[in-house]
Short mmCIF file of C-alpha atoms and ligand atoms in Angstrom, two decimals:
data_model
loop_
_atom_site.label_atom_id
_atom_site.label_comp_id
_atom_site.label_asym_id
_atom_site.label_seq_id
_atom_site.Cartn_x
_atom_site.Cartn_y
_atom_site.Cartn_z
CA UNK A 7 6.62 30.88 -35.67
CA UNK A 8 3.47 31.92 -37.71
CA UNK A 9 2.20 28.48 -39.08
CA UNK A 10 1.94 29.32 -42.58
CA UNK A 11 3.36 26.58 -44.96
CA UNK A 12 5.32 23.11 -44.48
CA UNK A 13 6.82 21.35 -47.09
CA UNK A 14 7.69 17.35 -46.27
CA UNK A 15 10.59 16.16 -49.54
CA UNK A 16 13.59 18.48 -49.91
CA UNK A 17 14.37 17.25 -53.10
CA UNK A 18 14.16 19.18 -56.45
CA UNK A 19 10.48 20.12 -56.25
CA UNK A 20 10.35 20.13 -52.32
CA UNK A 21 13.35 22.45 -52.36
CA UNK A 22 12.60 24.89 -55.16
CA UNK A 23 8.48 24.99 -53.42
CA UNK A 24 10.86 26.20 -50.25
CA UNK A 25 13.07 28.70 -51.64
CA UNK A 26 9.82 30.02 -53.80
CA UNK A 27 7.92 30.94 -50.93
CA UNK A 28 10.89 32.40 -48.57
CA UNK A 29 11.53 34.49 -50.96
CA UNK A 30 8.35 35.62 -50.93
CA UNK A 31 8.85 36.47 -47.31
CA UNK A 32 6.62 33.33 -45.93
CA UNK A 33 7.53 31.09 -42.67
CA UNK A 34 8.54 27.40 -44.20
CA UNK A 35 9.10 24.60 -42.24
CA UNK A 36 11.19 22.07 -44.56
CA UNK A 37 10.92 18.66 -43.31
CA UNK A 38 13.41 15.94 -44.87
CA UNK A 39 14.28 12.48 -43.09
CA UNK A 40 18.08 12.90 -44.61
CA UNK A 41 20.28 15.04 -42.59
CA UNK A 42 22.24 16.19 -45.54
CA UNK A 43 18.86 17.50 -47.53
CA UNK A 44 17.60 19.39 -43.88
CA UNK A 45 21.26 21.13 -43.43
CA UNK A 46 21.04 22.53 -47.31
CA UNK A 47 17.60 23.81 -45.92
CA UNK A 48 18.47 25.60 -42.55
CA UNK A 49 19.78 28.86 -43.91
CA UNK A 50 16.95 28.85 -46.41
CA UNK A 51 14.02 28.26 -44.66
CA UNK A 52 12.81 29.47 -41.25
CA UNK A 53 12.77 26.21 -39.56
CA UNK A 54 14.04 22.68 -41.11
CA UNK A 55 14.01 19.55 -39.53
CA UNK A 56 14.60 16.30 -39.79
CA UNK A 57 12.01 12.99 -39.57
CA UNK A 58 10.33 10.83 -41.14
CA UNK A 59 6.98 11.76 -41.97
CA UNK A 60 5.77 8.24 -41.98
CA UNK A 61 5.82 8.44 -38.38
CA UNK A 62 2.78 10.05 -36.80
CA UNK A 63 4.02 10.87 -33.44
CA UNK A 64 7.14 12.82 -35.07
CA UNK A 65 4.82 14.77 -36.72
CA UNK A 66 2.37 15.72 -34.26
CA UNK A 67 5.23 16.43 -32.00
CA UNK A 68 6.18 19.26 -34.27
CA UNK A 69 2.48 20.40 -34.06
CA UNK A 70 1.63 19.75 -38.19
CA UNK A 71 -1.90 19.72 -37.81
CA UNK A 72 -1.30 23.76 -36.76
CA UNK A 73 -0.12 24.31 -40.26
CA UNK A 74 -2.27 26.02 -42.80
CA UNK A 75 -1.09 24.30 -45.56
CA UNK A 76 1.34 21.09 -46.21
CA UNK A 77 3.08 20.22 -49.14
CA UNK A 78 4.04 16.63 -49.68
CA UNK A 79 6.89 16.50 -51.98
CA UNK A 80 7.62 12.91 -51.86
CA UNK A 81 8.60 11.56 -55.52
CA UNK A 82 9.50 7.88 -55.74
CA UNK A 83 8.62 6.25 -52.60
CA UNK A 84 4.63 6.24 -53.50
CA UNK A 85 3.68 4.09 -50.04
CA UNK A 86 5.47 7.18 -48.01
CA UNK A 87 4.05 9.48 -49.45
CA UNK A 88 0.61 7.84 -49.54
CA UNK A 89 0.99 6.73 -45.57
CA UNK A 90 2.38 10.90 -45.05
CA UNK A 91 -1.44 12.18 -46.71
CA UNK A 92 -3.04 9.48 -44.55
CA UNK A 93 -1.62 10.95 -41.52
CA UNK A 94 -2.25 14.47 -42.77
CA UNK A 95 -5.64 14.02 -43.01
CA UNK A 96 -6.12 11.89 -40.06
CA UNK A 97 -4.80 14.96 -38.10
CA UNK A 98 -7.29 17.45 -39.91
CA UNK A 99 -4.73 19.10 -41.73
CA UNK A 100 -6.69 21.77 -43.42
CA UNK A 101 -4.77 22.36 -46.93
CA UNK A 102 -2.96 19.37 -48.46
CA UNK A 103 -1.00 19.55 -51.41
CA UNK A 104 0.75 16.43 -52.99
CA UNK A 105 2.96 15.81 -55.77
CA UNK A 106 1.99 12.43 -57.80
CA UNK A 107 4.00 10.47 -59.35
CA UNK A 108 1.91 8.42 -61.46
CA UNK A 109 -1.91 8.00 -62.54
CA UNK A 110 -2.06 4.89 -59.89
CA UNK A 111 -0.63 7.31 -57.22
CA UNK A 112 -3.24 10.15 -58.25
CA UNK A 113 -6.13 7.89 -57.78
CA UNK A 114 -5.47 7.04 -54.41
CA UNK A 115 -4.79 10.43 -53.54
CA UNK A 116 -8.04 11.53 -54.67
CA UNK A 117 -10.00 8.71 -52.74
CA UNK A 118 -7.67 10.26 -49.45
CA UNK A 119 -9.48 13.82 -50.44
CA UNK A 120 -6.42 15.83 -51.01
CA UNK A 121 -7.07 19.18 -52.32
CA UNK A 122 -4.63 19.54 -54.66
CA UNK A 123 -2.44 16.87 -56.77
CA UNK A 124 -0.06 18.19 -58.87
CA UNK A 125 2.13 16.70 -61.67
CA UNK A 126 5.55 18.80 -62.08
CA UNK A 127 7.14 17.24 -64.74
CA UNK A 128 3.53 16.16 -66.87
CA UNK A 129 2.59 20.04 -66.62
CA UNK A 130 5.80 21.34 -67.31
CA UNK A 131 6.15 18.90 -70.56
CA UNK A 132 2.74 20.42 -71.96
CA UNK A 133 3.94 23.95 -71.46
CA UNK A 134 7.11 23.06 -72.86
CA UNK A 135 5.42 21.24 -75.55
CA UNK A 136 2.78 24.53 -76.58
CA UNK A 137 6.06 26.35 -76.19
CA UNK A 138 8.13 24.50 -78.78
CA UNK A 139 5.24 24.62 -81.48
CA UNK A 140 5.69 28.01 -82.22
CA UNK A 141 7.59 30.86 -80.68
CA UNK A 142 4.20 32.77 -80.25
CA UNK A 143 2.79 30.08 -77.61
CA UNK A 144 4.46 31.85 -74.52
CA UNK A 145 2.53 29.50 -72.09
CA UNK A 146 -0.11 27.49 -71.66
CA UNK A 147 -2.10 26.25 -68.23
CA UNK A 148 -4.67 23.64 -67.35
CA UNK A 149 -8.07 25.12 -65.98
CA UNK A 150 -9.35 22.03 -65.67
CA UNK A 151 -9.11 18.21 -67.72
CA UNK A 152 -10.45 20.30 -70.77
CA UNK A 153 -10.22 24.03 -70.62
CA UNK A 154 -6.99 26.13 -70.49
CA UNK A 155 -5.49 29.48 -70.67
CA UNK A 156 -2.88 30.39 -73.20
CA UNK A 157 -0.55 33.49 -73.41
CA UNK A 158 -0.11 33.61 -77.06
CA UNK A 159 1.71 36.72 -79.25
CA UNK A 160 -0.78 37.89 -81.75
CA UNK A 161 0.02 35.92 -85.50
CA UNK A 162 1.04 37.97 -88.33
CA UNK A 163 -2.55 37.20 -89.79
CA UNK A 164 -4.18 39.19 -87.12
CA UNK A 165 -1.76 42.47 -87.27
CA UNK A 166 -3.79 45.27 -88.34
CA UNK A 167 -6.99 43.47 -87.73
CA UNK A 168 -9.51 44.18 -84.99
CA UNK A 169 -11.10 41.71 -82.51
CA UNK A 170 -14.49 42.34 -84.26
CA UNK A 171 -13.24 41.53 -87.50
CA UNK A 172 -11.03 38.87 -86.02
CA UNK A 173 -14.56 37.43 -84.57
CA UNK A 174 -12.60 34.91 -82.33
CA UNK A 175 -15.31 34.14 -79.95
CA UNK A 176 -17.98 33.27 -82.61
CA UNK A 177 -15.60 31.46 -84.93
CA UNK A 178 -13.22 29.69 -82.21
CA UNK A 179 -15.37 29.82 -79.42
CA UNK A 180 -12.34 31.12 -77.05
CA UNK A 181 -12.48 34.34 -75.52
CA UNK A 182 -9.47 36.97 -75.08
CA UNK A 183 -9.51 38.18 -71.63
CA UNK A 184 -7.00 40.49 -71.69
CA UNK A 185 -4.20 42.13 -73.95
CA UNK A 186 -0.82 43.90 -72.87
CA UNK A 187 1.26 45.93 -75.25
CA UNK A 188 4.22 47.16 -73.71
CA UNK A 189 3.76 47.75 -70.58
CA UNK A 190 -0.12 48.38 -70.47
CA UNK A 191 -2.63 45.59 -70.06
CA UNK A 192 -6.18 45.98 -71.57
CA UNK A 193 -8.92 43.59 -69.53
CA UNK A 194 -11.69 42.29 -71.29
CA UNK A 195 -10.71 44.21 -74.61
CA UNK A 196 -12.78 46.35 -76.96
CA UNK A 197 -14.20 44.94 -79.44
CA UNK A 198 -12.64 48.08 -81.39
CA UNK A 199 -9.32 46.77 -80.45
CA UNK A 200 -6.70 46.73 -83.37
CA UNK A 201 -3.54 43.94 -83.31
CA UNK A 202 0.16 45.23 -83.59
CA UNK A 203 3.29 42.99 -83.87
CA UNK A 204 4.46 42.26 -80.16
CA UNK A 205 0.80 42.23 -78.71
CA UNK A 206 0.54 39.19 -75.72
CA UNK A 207 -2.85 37.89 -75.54
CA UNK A 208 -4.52 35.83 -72.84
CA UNK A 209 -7.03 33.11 -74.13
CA UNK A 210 -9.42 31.06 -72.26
CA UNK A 211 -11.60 27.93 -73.55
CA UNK A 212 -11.50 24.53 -74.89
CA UNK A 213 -8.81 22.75 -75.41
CA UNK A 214 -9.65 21.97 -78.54
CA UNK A 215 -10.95 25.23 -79.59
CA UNK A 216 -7.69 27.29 -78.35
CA UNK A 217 -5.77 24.43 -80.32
CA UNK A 218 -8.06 25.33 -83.74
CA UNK A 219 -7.69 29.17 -82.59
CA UNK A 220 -3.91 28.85 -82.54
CA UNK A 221 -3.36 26.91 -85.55
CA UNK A 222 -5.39 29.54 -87.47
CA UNK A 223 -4.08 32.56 -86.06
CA UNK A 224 -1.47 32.17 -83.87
CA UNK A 225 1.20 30.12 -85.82
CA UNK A 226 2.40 31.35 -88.47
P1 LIG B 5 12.40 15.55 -57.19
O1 LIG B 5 12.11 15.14 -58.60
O2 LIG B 5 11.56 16.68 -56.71
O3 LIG B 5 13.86 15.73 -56.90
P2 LIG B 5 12.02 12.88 -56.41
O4 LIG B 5 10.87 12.44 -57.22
O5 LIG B 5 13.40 12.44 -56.81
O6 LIG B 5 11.93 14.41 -56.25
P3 LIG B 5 12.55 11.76 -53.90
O7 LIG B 5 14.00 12.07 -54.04
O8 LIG B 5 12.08 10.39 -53.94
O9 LIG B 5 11.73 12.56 -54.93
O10 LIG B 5 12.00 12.43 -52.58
C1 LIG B 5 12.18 13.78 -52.29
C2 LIG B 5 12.69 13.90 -50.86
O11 LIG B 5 11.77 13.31 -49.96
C3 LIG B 5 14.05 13.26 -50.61
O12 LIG B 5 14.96 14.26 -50.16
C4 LIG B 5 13.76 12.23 -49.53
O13 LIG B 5 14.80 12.15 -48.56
C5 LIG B 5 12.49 12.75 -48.90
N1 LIG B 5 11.70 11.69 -48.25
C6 LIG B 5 11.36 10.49 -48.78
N2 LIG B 5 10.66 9.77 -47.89
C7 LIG B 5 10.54 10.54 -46.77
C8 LIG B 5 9.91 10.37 -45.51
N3 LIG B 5 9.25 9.26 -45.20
N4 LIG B 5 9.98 11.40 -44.61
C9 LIG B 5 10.62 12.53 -44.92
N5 LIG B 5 11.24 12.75 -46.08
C10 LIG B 5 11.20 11.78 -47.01
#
């Protein structure tokens, strides 16, 4: 098999990361150390077995430091999933993502030198959150600890307006990067560019200057 992706936790994350990139045609190999989890798997995923990633022989056995890219998808047991990125990186496992559970857990993960560290269920409650403000706040992602980019529908003060007049740059110090209406997307708009009800917009900056933008504009 082409030694594209592993992903070691089968559970609600784990699995849904697995299905995700089948679909998408990719070579997974789910790893689980509970039977029942790695027989859900086997029809899913290209290969799925079963061990316990705290064990470094298992895992070099089954060749993990020839993957491109592992996902650790352990939840609740922290010290697994802490001892699984030690081993990962001990073998020189090129691409390491992990999910954390907790600040504590991130900490350590970032003094292991894992590329990425992601926090489901903290970035899902902010989208949720921007989401639940106002209708027009379609999503909302972190760039970084204090820049994002927001797909927002264009307020009702801005129908009719142009981005000139509008003058969201100087007065919010965000920048719209692209527009779609309908079907067709606009990059980097004119500055010409009129609003209509139903226009998407996608906003980068601040997070406290797409919050002012938003309030202002965007909810109505
Ligand atoms: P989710 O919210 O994604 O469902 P969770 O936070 O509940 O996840 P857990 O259920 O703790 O996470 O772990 C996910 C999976 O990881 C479980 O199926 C569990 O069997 C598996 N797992 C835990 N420890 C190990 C280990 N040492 N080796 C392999 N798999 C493990």
């Amino acid at each position: 098999m082409s030694k594209d992706f592993a992903v070691i936790g089968l559970g609600r994350f784990g699995g849904s990361i697995c299905r995700e990139l089948s679909k998408e045609g990719k070579q997974v190999l789910a790893i689980d150390s509970d039977e029942m989890k790695v027989n859900e798997f086997k029809n899913i995923v290209s290969h799925a077995v079963i061990l316990d990633s705290t064990d470094e022989e298992s895992l070099k056995e089954i060749g993990i430091q020839n993957f491109e890219h592992v996902i650790v998808a352990i939840g609740e047991n922290l010290q697994a999933s802490i001892l699984t990125t030690v081993i990962l990186t001990d073998l020189g496992v090129e691409r390491i993502t992990v999910k954390a559970q907790n600040d504590y857990h991130e900490k350590i993960l970032r003094k292991l030198g894992v590329n990425r560290i992601v926090h489901p269920e903290r970035e899902m409650g902010r989208r949720i959150a921007h989401n639940v403000i106002s209708n027009n706040i379609l999503d909302y992602l972190d760039l970084s600890d204090d820049h994002s980019i927001v797909e927002v529908k264009a307020g009702v003060k801005m129908i009719g307006k142009s981005l000139l007049e509008l003058n969201i740059r100087a007065k919010y110090g965000c920048n719209v990067v692209a527009i779609k209406r309908g079907e067709e997307i606009e990059v980097t708009p004119n500055p010409e560019y009129i609003f209509a009800h139903g226009d998407v917009l996608l906003v980068v900056g601040k997070d406290k200057d797409i919050n002012r933008f938003e309030r202002n504009l965007i909810i109505d």
